[in-house]
Structure formats: structure tokens, C-alpha cells
GROMACS .gro file of C-alpha atoms in nm:
model
  344
    1MET     CA    1  -4.310   2.132   9.844
    2ASN     CA    2  -4.445   1.952  10.148
    3ASP     CA    3  -4.260   1.856  10.465
    4HIS     CA    4  -4.186   1.509  10.330
    5GLY     CA    5  -4.013   1.624  10.011
    6LEU     CA    6  -3.641   1.566   9.967
    7VAL     CA    7  -3.409   1.865   9.982
    8CYS     CA    8  -3.032   1.908   9.979
    9THR     CA    9  -2.852   2.123  10.232
   10GLN     CA   10  -2.531   2.147  10.026
   11PRO     CA   11  -2.596   2.477   9.841
   12PHE     CA   12  -2.692   2.642  10.171
   13THR     CA   13  -2.390   2.539  10.372
   14TRP     CA   14  -2.102   2.435  10.147
   15CYS     CA   15  -1.873   2.542   9.864
   16GLU     CA   16  -1.564   2.421   9.684
   17VAL     CA   17  -1.292   2.629   9.518
   18HIS     CA   18  -1.106   2.525   9.202
   19ALA     CA   19  -0.772   2.609   9.044
   20ASP     CA   20  -0.898   2.897   8.828
   21GLY     CA   21  -1.078   3.052   9.126
   22SER     CA   22  -1.419   2.910   9.035
   23VAL     CA   23  -1.652   2.850   9.329
   24PHE     CA   24  -1.908   2.568   9.312
   25ALA     CA   25  -2.200   2.479   9.537
   26CYS     CA   26  -2.137   2.108   9.483
   27CYS     CA   27  -1.907   1.874   9.293
   28PRO     CA   28  -1.902   2.015   8.936
   29SER     CA   29  -1.954   1.664   8.800
   30TRP     CA   30  -2.295   1.673   8.968
   31LEU     CA   31  -2.375   2.046   8.949
   32GLU     CA   32  -2.182   2.196   8.661
   33ARG     CA   33  -2.224   2.572   8.673
   34PRO     CA   34  -1.996   2.773   8.906
   35LEU     CA   35  -2.137   3.038   9.137
   36GLY     CA   36  -1.863   3.283   9.042
   37ASN     CA   37  -1.488   3.332   9.059
   38LEU     CA   38  -1.296   3.410   9.375
   39LEU     CA   39  -1.025   3.593   9.180
   40GLN     CA   40  -1.275   3.814   8.999
   41ASN     CA   41  -1.568   3.869   9.235
   42ALA     CA   42  -1.623   3.959   9.599
   43PHE     CA   43  -1.722   3.644   9.782
   44GLY     CA   44  -2.050   3.793   9.904
   45ASP     CA   45  -2.150   3.850   9.542
   46ILE     CA   46  -2.066   3.489   9.463
   47TRP     CA   47  -2.239   3.329   9.762
   48ASN     CA   48  -2.562   3.527   9.711
   49GLY     CA   49  -2.535   3.579   9.337
   50ALA     CA   50  -2.791   3.489   9.072
   51VAL     CA   51  -2.656   3.137   9.012
   52ALA     CA   52  -2.652   3.051   9.382
   53LEU     CA   53  -3.008   3.175   9.428
   54ALA     CA   54  -3.134   2.973   9.131
   55ILE     CA   55  -2.969   2.655   9.261
   56ARG     CA   56  -3.124   2.699   9.606
   57ARG     CA   57  -3.468   2.758   9.455
   58SER     CA   58  -3.439   2.433   9.256
   59VAL     CA   59  -3.363   2.249   9.579
   60ILE     CA   60  -3.649   2.405   9.770
   61ASP     CA   61  -3.904   2.330   9.497
   62GLY     CA   62  -3.779   1.970   9.481
   63SER     CA   63  -3.697   1.979   9.109
   64PHE     CA   64  -3.317   1.965   9.150
   65ALA     CA   65  -3.319   2.114   8.801
   66ARG     CA   66  -2.954   2.220   8.817
   67CYS     CA   67  -2.828   1.882   8.940
   68ASN     CA   68  -2.711   1.571   8.756
   69ARG     CA   69  -2.931   1.300   8.906
   70LEU     CA   70  -2.740   1.020   8.733
   71ARG     CA   71  -2.396   1.112   8.861
   72CYS     CA   72  -2.476   1.246   9.208
   73PRO     CA   73  -2.448   0.951   9.447
   74ARG     CA   74  -2.641   1.133   9.720
   75LEU     CA   75  -2.943   1.196   9.499
   76ALA     CA   76  -2.918   0.837   9.375
   77ALA     CA   77  -2.916   0.699   9.728
   78GLY     CA   78  -3.119   0.967   9.905
   79SER     CA   79  -2.837   1.006  10.156
   80SER     CA   80  -2.701   1.310  10.338
   81PRO     CA   81  -2.686   1.595  10.248
   82VAL     CA   82  -2.999   1.490  10.056
   83MET     CA   83  -3.272   1.431  10.314
   84PRO     CA   84  -3.638   1.493  10.396
   85LEU     CA   85  -3.713   1.850  10.490
   86THR     CA   86  -3.816   1.728  10.834
   87ALA     CA   87  -3.457   1.609  10.896
   88VAL     CA   88  -3.298   1.947  10.823
   89THR     CA   89  -3.182   2.158  11.117
   90PRO     CA   90  -3.461   2.384  11.248
   91ALA     CA   91  -3.295   2.710  11.141
   92LEU     CA   92  -3.232   2.593  10.786
   93ARG     CA   93  -3.574   2.427  10.761
   94HIS     CA   94  -3.732   2.758  10.863
   95MET     CA   95  -3.549   2.931  10.575
   96MET     CA   96  -3.645   2.665  10.322
   97GLN     CA   97  -4.009   2.669  10.422
   98ARG     CA   98  -4.013   3.043  10.362
   99GLN     CA   99  -3.817   3.002  10.038
  100MET     CA  100  -3.533   3.219  10.164
  101VAL     CA  101  -3.250   3.170   9.914
  102GLN     CA  102  -3.042   3.478   9.996
  103LEU     CA  103  -2.843   3.377  10.300
  104PRO     CA  104  -2.736   3.602  10.588
  105PHE     CA  105  -2.436   3.377  10.655
  106GLY     CA  106  -2.151   3.233  10.451
  107PRO     CA  107  -2.064   2.868  10.394
  108ARG     CA  108  -2.002   2.655  10.699
  109ALA     CA  109  -1.799   2.398  10.504
  110ILE     CA  110  -1.546   2.412  10.222
  111ASN     CA  111  -1.382   2.159   9.994
  112LEU     CA  112  -1.041   2.268   9.866
  113CYS     CA  113  -0.987   2.176   9.499
  114TYR     CA  114  -0.762   2.460   9.387
  115ASP     CA  115  -0.428   2.276   9.371
  116HIS     CA  116  -0.430   1.978   9.136
  117ARG     CA  117  -0.084   1.853   9.226
  118CYS     CA  118  -0.055   1.498   9.350
  119ASN     CA  119   0.216   1.240   9.399
  120LEU     CA  120   0.022   1.000   9.173
  121ALA     CA  121  -0.104   1.013   8.815
  122CYS     CA  122  -0.414   0.794   8.819
  123ALA     CA  123  -0.580   0.752   8.480
  124SER     CA  124  -0.926   0.799   8.628
  125CYS     CA  125  -0.825   1.151   8.734
  126ARG     CA  126  -0.544   1.292   8.516
  127ARG     CA  127  -0.323   1.220   8.219
  128ASP     CA  128   0.012   1.276   8.389
  129PHE     CA  129   0.188   1.415   8.694
  130MET     CA  130   0.117   1.787   8.740
  131GLN     CA  131   0.365   2.063   8.815
  132ALA     CA  132   0.312   2.432   8.890
  133GLY     CA  133   0.513   2.720   8.742
  134LYS     CA  134   0.568   3.056   8.909
  135ARG     CA  135   0.251   3.208   8.765
  136THR     CA  136   0.044   2.917   8.890
  137GLU     CA  137   0.208   2.937   9.231
  138ARG     CA  138   0.111   3.305   9.257
  139ARG     CA  139  -0.248   3.224   9.165
  140LEU     CA  140  -0.264   2.947   9.423
  141ARG     CA  141  -0.136   3.183   9.692
  142GLN     CA  142  -0.398   3.440   9.593
  143ILE     CA  143  -0.674   3.182   9.620
  144GLU     CA  144  -0.549   3.061   9.957
  145ASP     CA  145  -0.527   3.419  10.088
  146ARG     CA  146  -0.883   3.495   9.978
  147ILE     CA  147  -1.012   3.177  10.137
  148ARG     CA  148  -0.844   3.266  10.467
  149ILE     CA  149  -0.972   3.624  10.465
  150ALA     CA  150  -1.315   3.609  10.297
  151ILE     CA  151  -1.436   3.261  10.392
  152GLY     CA  152  -1.216   3.138  10.676
  153PRO     CA  153  -1.371   3.328  10.971
  154GLY     CA  154  -1.708   3.153  10.931
  155LEU     CA  155  -1.588   2.806  10.836
  156GLU     CA  156  -1.665   2.517  11.066
  157GLU     CA  157  -1.563   2.227  10.842
  158MET     CA  158  -1.288   2.183  10.583
  159THR     CA  159  -1.216   1.902  10.338
  160VAL     CA  160  -0.870   1.867  10.186
  161SER     CA  161  -0.891   1.777   9.904
  162GLY     CA  162  -1.141   1.720   9.627
  163PHE     CA  163  -0.863   1.736   9.367
  164GLY     CA  164  -0.494   1.693   9.434
  165ASP     CA  165  -0.351   1.527   9.741
  166PRO     CA  166  -0.333   1.705  10.079
  167PHE     CA  167   0.018   1.573  10.138
  168GLY     CA  168   0.139   1.559   9.777
  169SER     CA  169   0.037   1.920   9.703
  170PRO     CA  170   0.289   2.173   9.839
  171SER     CA  171   0.008   2.429   9.878
  172TYR     CA  172  -0.227   2.207  10.079
  173ARG     CA  173   0.057   2.063  10.280
  174SER     CA  174   0.176   2.411  10.375
  175LEU     CA  175  -0.177   2.514  10.472
  176LEU     CA  176  -0.214   2.210  10.696
  177GLN     CA  177   0.126   2.270  10.854
  178THR     CA  178   0.074   2.642  10.922
  179MET     CA  179  -0.300   2.677  10.991
  180THR     CA  180  -0.388   2.828  11.329
  181ARG     CA  181  -0.700   2.901  11.529
  182GLY     CA  182  -0.660   3.266  11.435
  183ASP     CA  183  -0.703   3.182  11.064
  184PHE     CA  184  -1.012   2.970  11.118
  185PRO     CA  185  -1.157   3.056  11.459
  186ARG     CA  186  -1.475   2.846  11.422
  187LEU     CA  187  -1.320   2.550  11.246
  188HIS     CA  188  -1.381   2.228  11.436
  189THR     CA  189  -1.377   1.958  11.170
  190LEU     CA  190  -1.109   1.858  10.920
  191ARG     CA  191  -1.171   1.582  10.668
  192LEU     CA  192  -0.889   1.445  10.456
  193HIS     CA  193  -0.926   1.282  10.115
  194THR     CA  194  -0.593   1.139  10.010
  195ASN     CA  195  -0.419   0.848   9.845
  196GLY     CA  196  -0.249   0.788  10.180
  197LEU     CA  197   0.099   0.721  10.044
  198LEU     CA  198   0.261   1.024  10.212
  199TRP     CA  199   0.056   1.010  10.531
  200ASP     CA  200   0.299   0.862  10.779
  201ALA     CA  201   0.382   0.952  11.140
  202ARG     CA  202   0.652   1.201  11.045
  203MET     CA  203   0.426   1.391  10.806
  204TRP     CA  204   0.143   1.395  11.060
  205ASP     CA  205   0.368   1.527  11.336
  206SER     CA  206   0.439   1.834  11.120
  207MET     CA  207   0.072   1.944  11.133
  208PRO     CA  208  -0.008   2.018  11.498
  209HIS     CA  209  -0.333   2.215  11.460
  210ALA     CA  210  -0.464   1.995  11.179
  211ARG     CA  211  -0.413   1.691  11.400
  212GLU     CA  212  -0.644   1.842  11.662
  213LEU     CA  213  -0.920   1.898  11.405
  214LEU     CA  214  -0.918   1.568  11.216
  215LYS     CA  215  -1.258   1.398  11.232
  216SER     CA  216  -1.254   1.160  10.933
  217ALA     CA  217  -1.051   1.048  10.635
  218GLU     CA  218  -1.112   0.892  10.295
  219ILE     CA  219  -0.834   0.712  10.112
  220SER     CA  220  -0.866   0.637   9.741
  221VAL     CA  221  -0.737   0.290   9.659
  222ASP     CA  222  -0.927   0.144   9.359
  223ALA     CA  223  -0.784  -0.206   9.403
  224ALA     CA  224  -0.755  -0.498   9.642
  225ARG     CA  225  -0.435  -0.640   9.492
  226ALA     CA  226  -0.090  -0.493   9.429
  227SER     CA  227  -0.100  -0.574   9.056
  228THR     CA  228  -0.431  -0.391   9.004
  229TYR     CA  229  -0.317  -0.103   9.224
  230ALA     CA  230  -0.015  -0.056   8.997
  231LEU     CA  231  -0.249  -0.024   8.699
  232ASN     CA  232  -0.495   0.220   8.857
  233ARG     CA  233  -0.272   0.424   9.089
  234ARG     CA  234   0.026   0.517   8.873
  235GLY     CA  235   0.329   0.598   9.085
  236GLY     CA  236   0.189   0.420   9.391
  237ASP     CA  237   0.336   0.154   9.618
  238PHE     CA  238   0.082  -0.092   9.757
  239SER     CA  239   0.308  -0.213  10.039
  240ARG     CA  240   0.369   0.144  10.151
  241LEU     CA  241  -0.004   0.211  10.143
  242LEU     CA  242  -0.074  -0.085  10.370
  243ASN     CA  243   0.195   0.027  10.616
  244ASN     CA  244   0.044   0.375  10.627
  245LEU     CA  245  -0.307   0.234  10.672
  246ALA     CA  246  -0.185   0.062  10.986
  247PHE     CA  247  -0.058   0.398  11.117
  248ILE     CA  248  -0.375   0.582  11.016
  249ARG     CA  249  -0.588   0.324  11.191
  250SER     CA  250  -0.397   0.402  11.512
  251LEU     CA  251  -0.530   0.760  11.499
  252ASN     CA  252  -0.877   0.627  11.582
  253VAL     CA  253  -1.066   0.845  11.335
  254PRO     CA  254  -1.348   0.718  11.110
  255LEU     CA  255  -1.182   0.589  10.794
  256THR     CA  256  -1.327   0.512  10.451
  257LEU     CA  257  -1.147   0.338  10.167
  258SER     CA  258  -1.288   0.434   9.827
  259PHE     CA  259  -1.291   0.246   9.501
  260VAL     CA  260  -1.377   0.374   9.152
  261VAL     CA  261  -1.532   0.075   8.977
  262GLN     CA  262  -1.405  -0.012   8.631
  263GLN     CA  263  -1.348  -0.318   8.411
  264ASN     CA  264  -1.003  -0.397   8.547
  265ASN     CA  265  -1.101  -0.401   8.916
  266TYR     CA  266  -1.472  -0.479   8.963
  267THR     CA  267  -1.404  -0.847   9.031
  268GLU     CA  268  -1.202  -0.736   9.337
  269MET     CA  269  -1.489  -0.549   9.502
  270ALA     CA  270  -1.564  -0.818   9.760
  271ALA     CA  271  -1.193  -0.860   9.836
  272PHE     CA  272  -1.171  -0.483   9.877
  273VAL     CA  273  -1.444  -0.491  10.141
  274ASP     CA  274  -1.243  -0.754  10.327
  275LEU     CA  275  -0.927  -0.542  10.297
  276ALA     CA  276  -1.104  -0.234  10.435
  277ARG     CA  277  -1.235  -0.431  10.731
  278GLU     CA  278  -0.878  -0.536  10.819
  279TYR     CA  279  -0.808  -0.168  10.885
  280GLY     CA  280  -1.138  -0.085  11.051
  281ALA     CA  281  -1.255   0.113  10.749
  282ALA     CA  282  -1.588   0.161  10.574
  283VAL     CA  283  -1.610   0.126  10.195
  284TYR     CA  284  -1.736   0.362   9.926
  285PHE     CA  285  -1.781   0.248   9.565
  286SER     CA  286  -1.854   0.482   9.275
  287ARG     CA  287  -1.886   0.483   8.897
  288LEU     CA  288  -1.595   0.568   8.670
  289VAL     CA  289  -1.626   0.920   8.524
  290ASN     CA  290  -1.434   1.028   8.216
  291TRP     CA  291  -1.263   1.355   8.313
  292GLY     CA  292  -1.112   1.381   7.964
  293THR     CA  293  -0.840   1.129   8.047
  294PHE     CA  294  -0.975   0.846   7.830
  295SER     CA  295  -1.055   0.825   7.462
  296GLU     CA  296  -1.418   0.739   7.392
  297GLN     CA  297  -1.316   0.385   7.296
  298GLU     CA  298  -1.109   0.327   7.609
  299TYR     CA  299  -1.383   0.462   7.832
  300ARG     CA  300  -1.636   0.225   7.674
  301LEU     CA  301  -1.403  -0.065   7.752
  302ARG     CA  302  -1.361   0.048   8.114
  303CYS     CA  303  -1.712   0.163   8.210
  304VAL     CA  304  -1.853  -0.168   8.326
  305HIS     CA  305  -2.141   0.019   8.490
  306ASP     CA  306  -2.279   0.092   8.141
  307THR     CA  307  -2.565  -0.148   8.062
  308ARG     CA  308  -2.413  -0.206   7.717
  309HIS     CA  309  -2.084  -0.334   7.860
  310PRO     CA  310  -2.044  -0.712   7.806
  311GLU     CA  311  -1.950  -0.762   8.173
  312HIS     CA  312  -2.229  -0.546   8.315
  313GLY     CA  313  -2.432  -0.845   8.430
  314ALA     CA  314  -2.139  -0.976   8.634
  315LEU     CA  315  -2.107  -0.636   8.802
  316ILE     CA  316  -2.476  -0.642   8.895
  317GLY     CA  317  -2.430  -0.981   9.059
  318ILE     CA  318  -2.147  -0.844   9.272
  319LEU     CA  319  -2.341  -0.532   9.363
  320GLU     CA  320  -2.635  -0.743   9.479
  321THR     CA  321  -2.411  -0.927   9.726
  322LEU     CA  322  -2.253  -0.607   9.861
  323ALA     CA  323  -2.532  -0.349   9.852
  324ASP     CA  324  -2.673  -0.407  10.199
  325GLN     CA  325  -2.361  -0.509  10.385
  326ALA     CA  326  -2.273  -0.305  10.692
  327GLY     CA  327  -2.013  -0.039  10.623
  328VAL     CA  328  -2.051  -0.061  10.244
  329ASP     CA  329  -2.186   0.232  10.041
  330ILE     CA  330  -2.239   0.164   9.670
  331GLY     CA  331  -2.319   0.531   9.605
  332ASN     CA  332  -2.420   0.613   9.249
  333LEU     CA  333  -2.405   0.246   9.152
  334ARG     CA  334  -2.725   0.173   9.345
  335PRO     CA  335  -2.963   0.278   9.063
  336LEU     CA  336  -2.815  -0.006   8.857
  337LEU     CA  337  -2.975  -0.267   9.082
  338PRO     CA  338  -3.307  -0.425   8.977
  339GLY     CA  339  -3.595  -0.226   9.119
  340GLN     CA  340  -3.370   0.076   9.182
  341GLU     CA  341  -3.365   0.217   8.829
  342GLY     CA  342  -3.570   0.520   8.927
  343ALA     CA  343  -3.382   0.592   9.248
  344GLY     CA  344  -3.283   0.952   9.282
   0.00000   0.00000   0.00000
């Protein structure tokens, strides 16, 4: 690999933890195999285990053999954490150039995905509202304890959450309300990914340390109109969302509104960009993924990004008008554009 080859820093700096204790080096939709299990293995054996080493080698040699190039929006767009080797920090570039895949440090960033509970039941994510029994609660506490003890001291960045809502999940909410500098002494960046419906001033006031750390937020919306929102965000209240967006904007943190593109909302993409701009937010669009929530027939009807969909051409026309607008990221939809088929 030469100095101009693309690499990805994710497997060298980042992990996410799921409900069964599985630890991944990236989103499992993009990189499917876990590194190990936090409830079964010592974290050092996970972070520098055989799977982790193989993933890092595939990044260094430029093959990305373990990654799903179609689904990963960063590989598709060539955007951070995918970057030329010359753009990587000097210390990490030094390691990559010498093909050092066993790391003398732990992850600097973590994405919490271990509590699936949410105040919504969106079809693109889950079949129904999720509860947790006593056994599940015990497992969640075990995972949280191991994160605090085994990973927490070295963490610099935390994302809450890749699955479940940071305010709708009792576990995440408790962590945000009780976290201290002693738990995470190096932590300086908190990123929130939420539906935003429970994020009001009262909730935010209950999280003093988290408030100090917040650096950015992403809010999943998937609609520009109340009627479409009711279809895609089951249990949601569009008026309440807009009220909370006004509050969140007052926090003066970088804000992104995200939108999973499907047949029932793609015609609202331009209106969604306008909505986001009203609240000073950037926009992120992505393809619909079937997480087992749709039948094959229903998914075919919804997945307008599929070239076989009868409305695919209309989607392409919309993407062409939005692709290069400031503050708009079309993520893993970009390879659909003419001339971009081989991107990533």
C-alpha cells in the first residue's frame, strides 16, 4: 500500500458493544463479524484478538476484505474515518506503515448499542416496542460495569446510542445522569443519536456532566411532514419533535437530522433539507436496510434505492439536485448517481 491509498481508522480507535455483549469494530451492518464478547472474554483479548488483527490487516493492505462496501456510507463516499493514509494522525500512520495491528492502547471511542429500548417502534428498526425483564436488566448492568472498568479509563469519545434511544432507554439515561469524571477521566466528547422526543430542558438539566461533554447530536426523523412521520416513527409526535428541536438548537452544538430513504418518504427529501435548515442542522440521508422487520415483499416495495424499483429513476433525479448542496450528505446513496457506480 502506498501513501495515497485509502485506509480506515475505525478498527484502530473505535468499538461498539451490543446487547449480548458482542463487541464490533464497526457497525455490524458494514462489518459483520464481532471481535469477541465482553461477557465472556477479557477486553484485552477482544481488542487484540485474531478477528481484530485480521480486520486491521485488511485495512492496511487496502482490500477492506472484511467490510461491506455497498452498505458502508464512508467507503461509498470516501469520507472520514475512511481517508488517505497521508491524512491519518502521525502516530497511527506510523503504525499502519509498519503494519502494526496489535495495539498498545485500547479504543479511544465507543458506540453504546447494548440497550435496545426506545420510546418509539419504527418499522425500519424494530417490530414493536421493547421491554426488559429482570434477567435482561442484570445483563445490561454487567455490560455497563465492564465498559466502565475495562474500557472507560481510556475513552475519549462516546456515542449514545447506535441502537435504542439515549433518553428512552432507562440504562442509557441512568448512565448519562450519573456519569462522572472519575468513571471516564479522559472523556471529552459526547455524541448523542436520538429521536429527540424526550430531549427537553428538564431531561437535559438532569445530566450535569453529560451536558459539559456534548459536542454533537444526530436526530433521526425520516420525514418532513407530520403524516409521513406518523407512518415511519411509530409512537412519535411531530409537533413535540419540532418544539424540542427549537430547544436543542439553543444548545449551540452541531446538529444533524437524519433520514432513512424509502418509498413513502423520498419525495420529501428536498423539503427535509429545508426543515433541517430552519433549525440550523445538517442533513444525512441513507438507504433503507432490512433488519428483519420487513417481509421480502414489503422490503421490495419500500427499497426505492434498488435499481429494479419502479420509482428508482425519480429518486435519482432528487439525489442529483441534493448531492452537492452544502450541509447535505447522501452517504451510501451516492454510488447510485451516474458516474459514481464504482465509488467505494
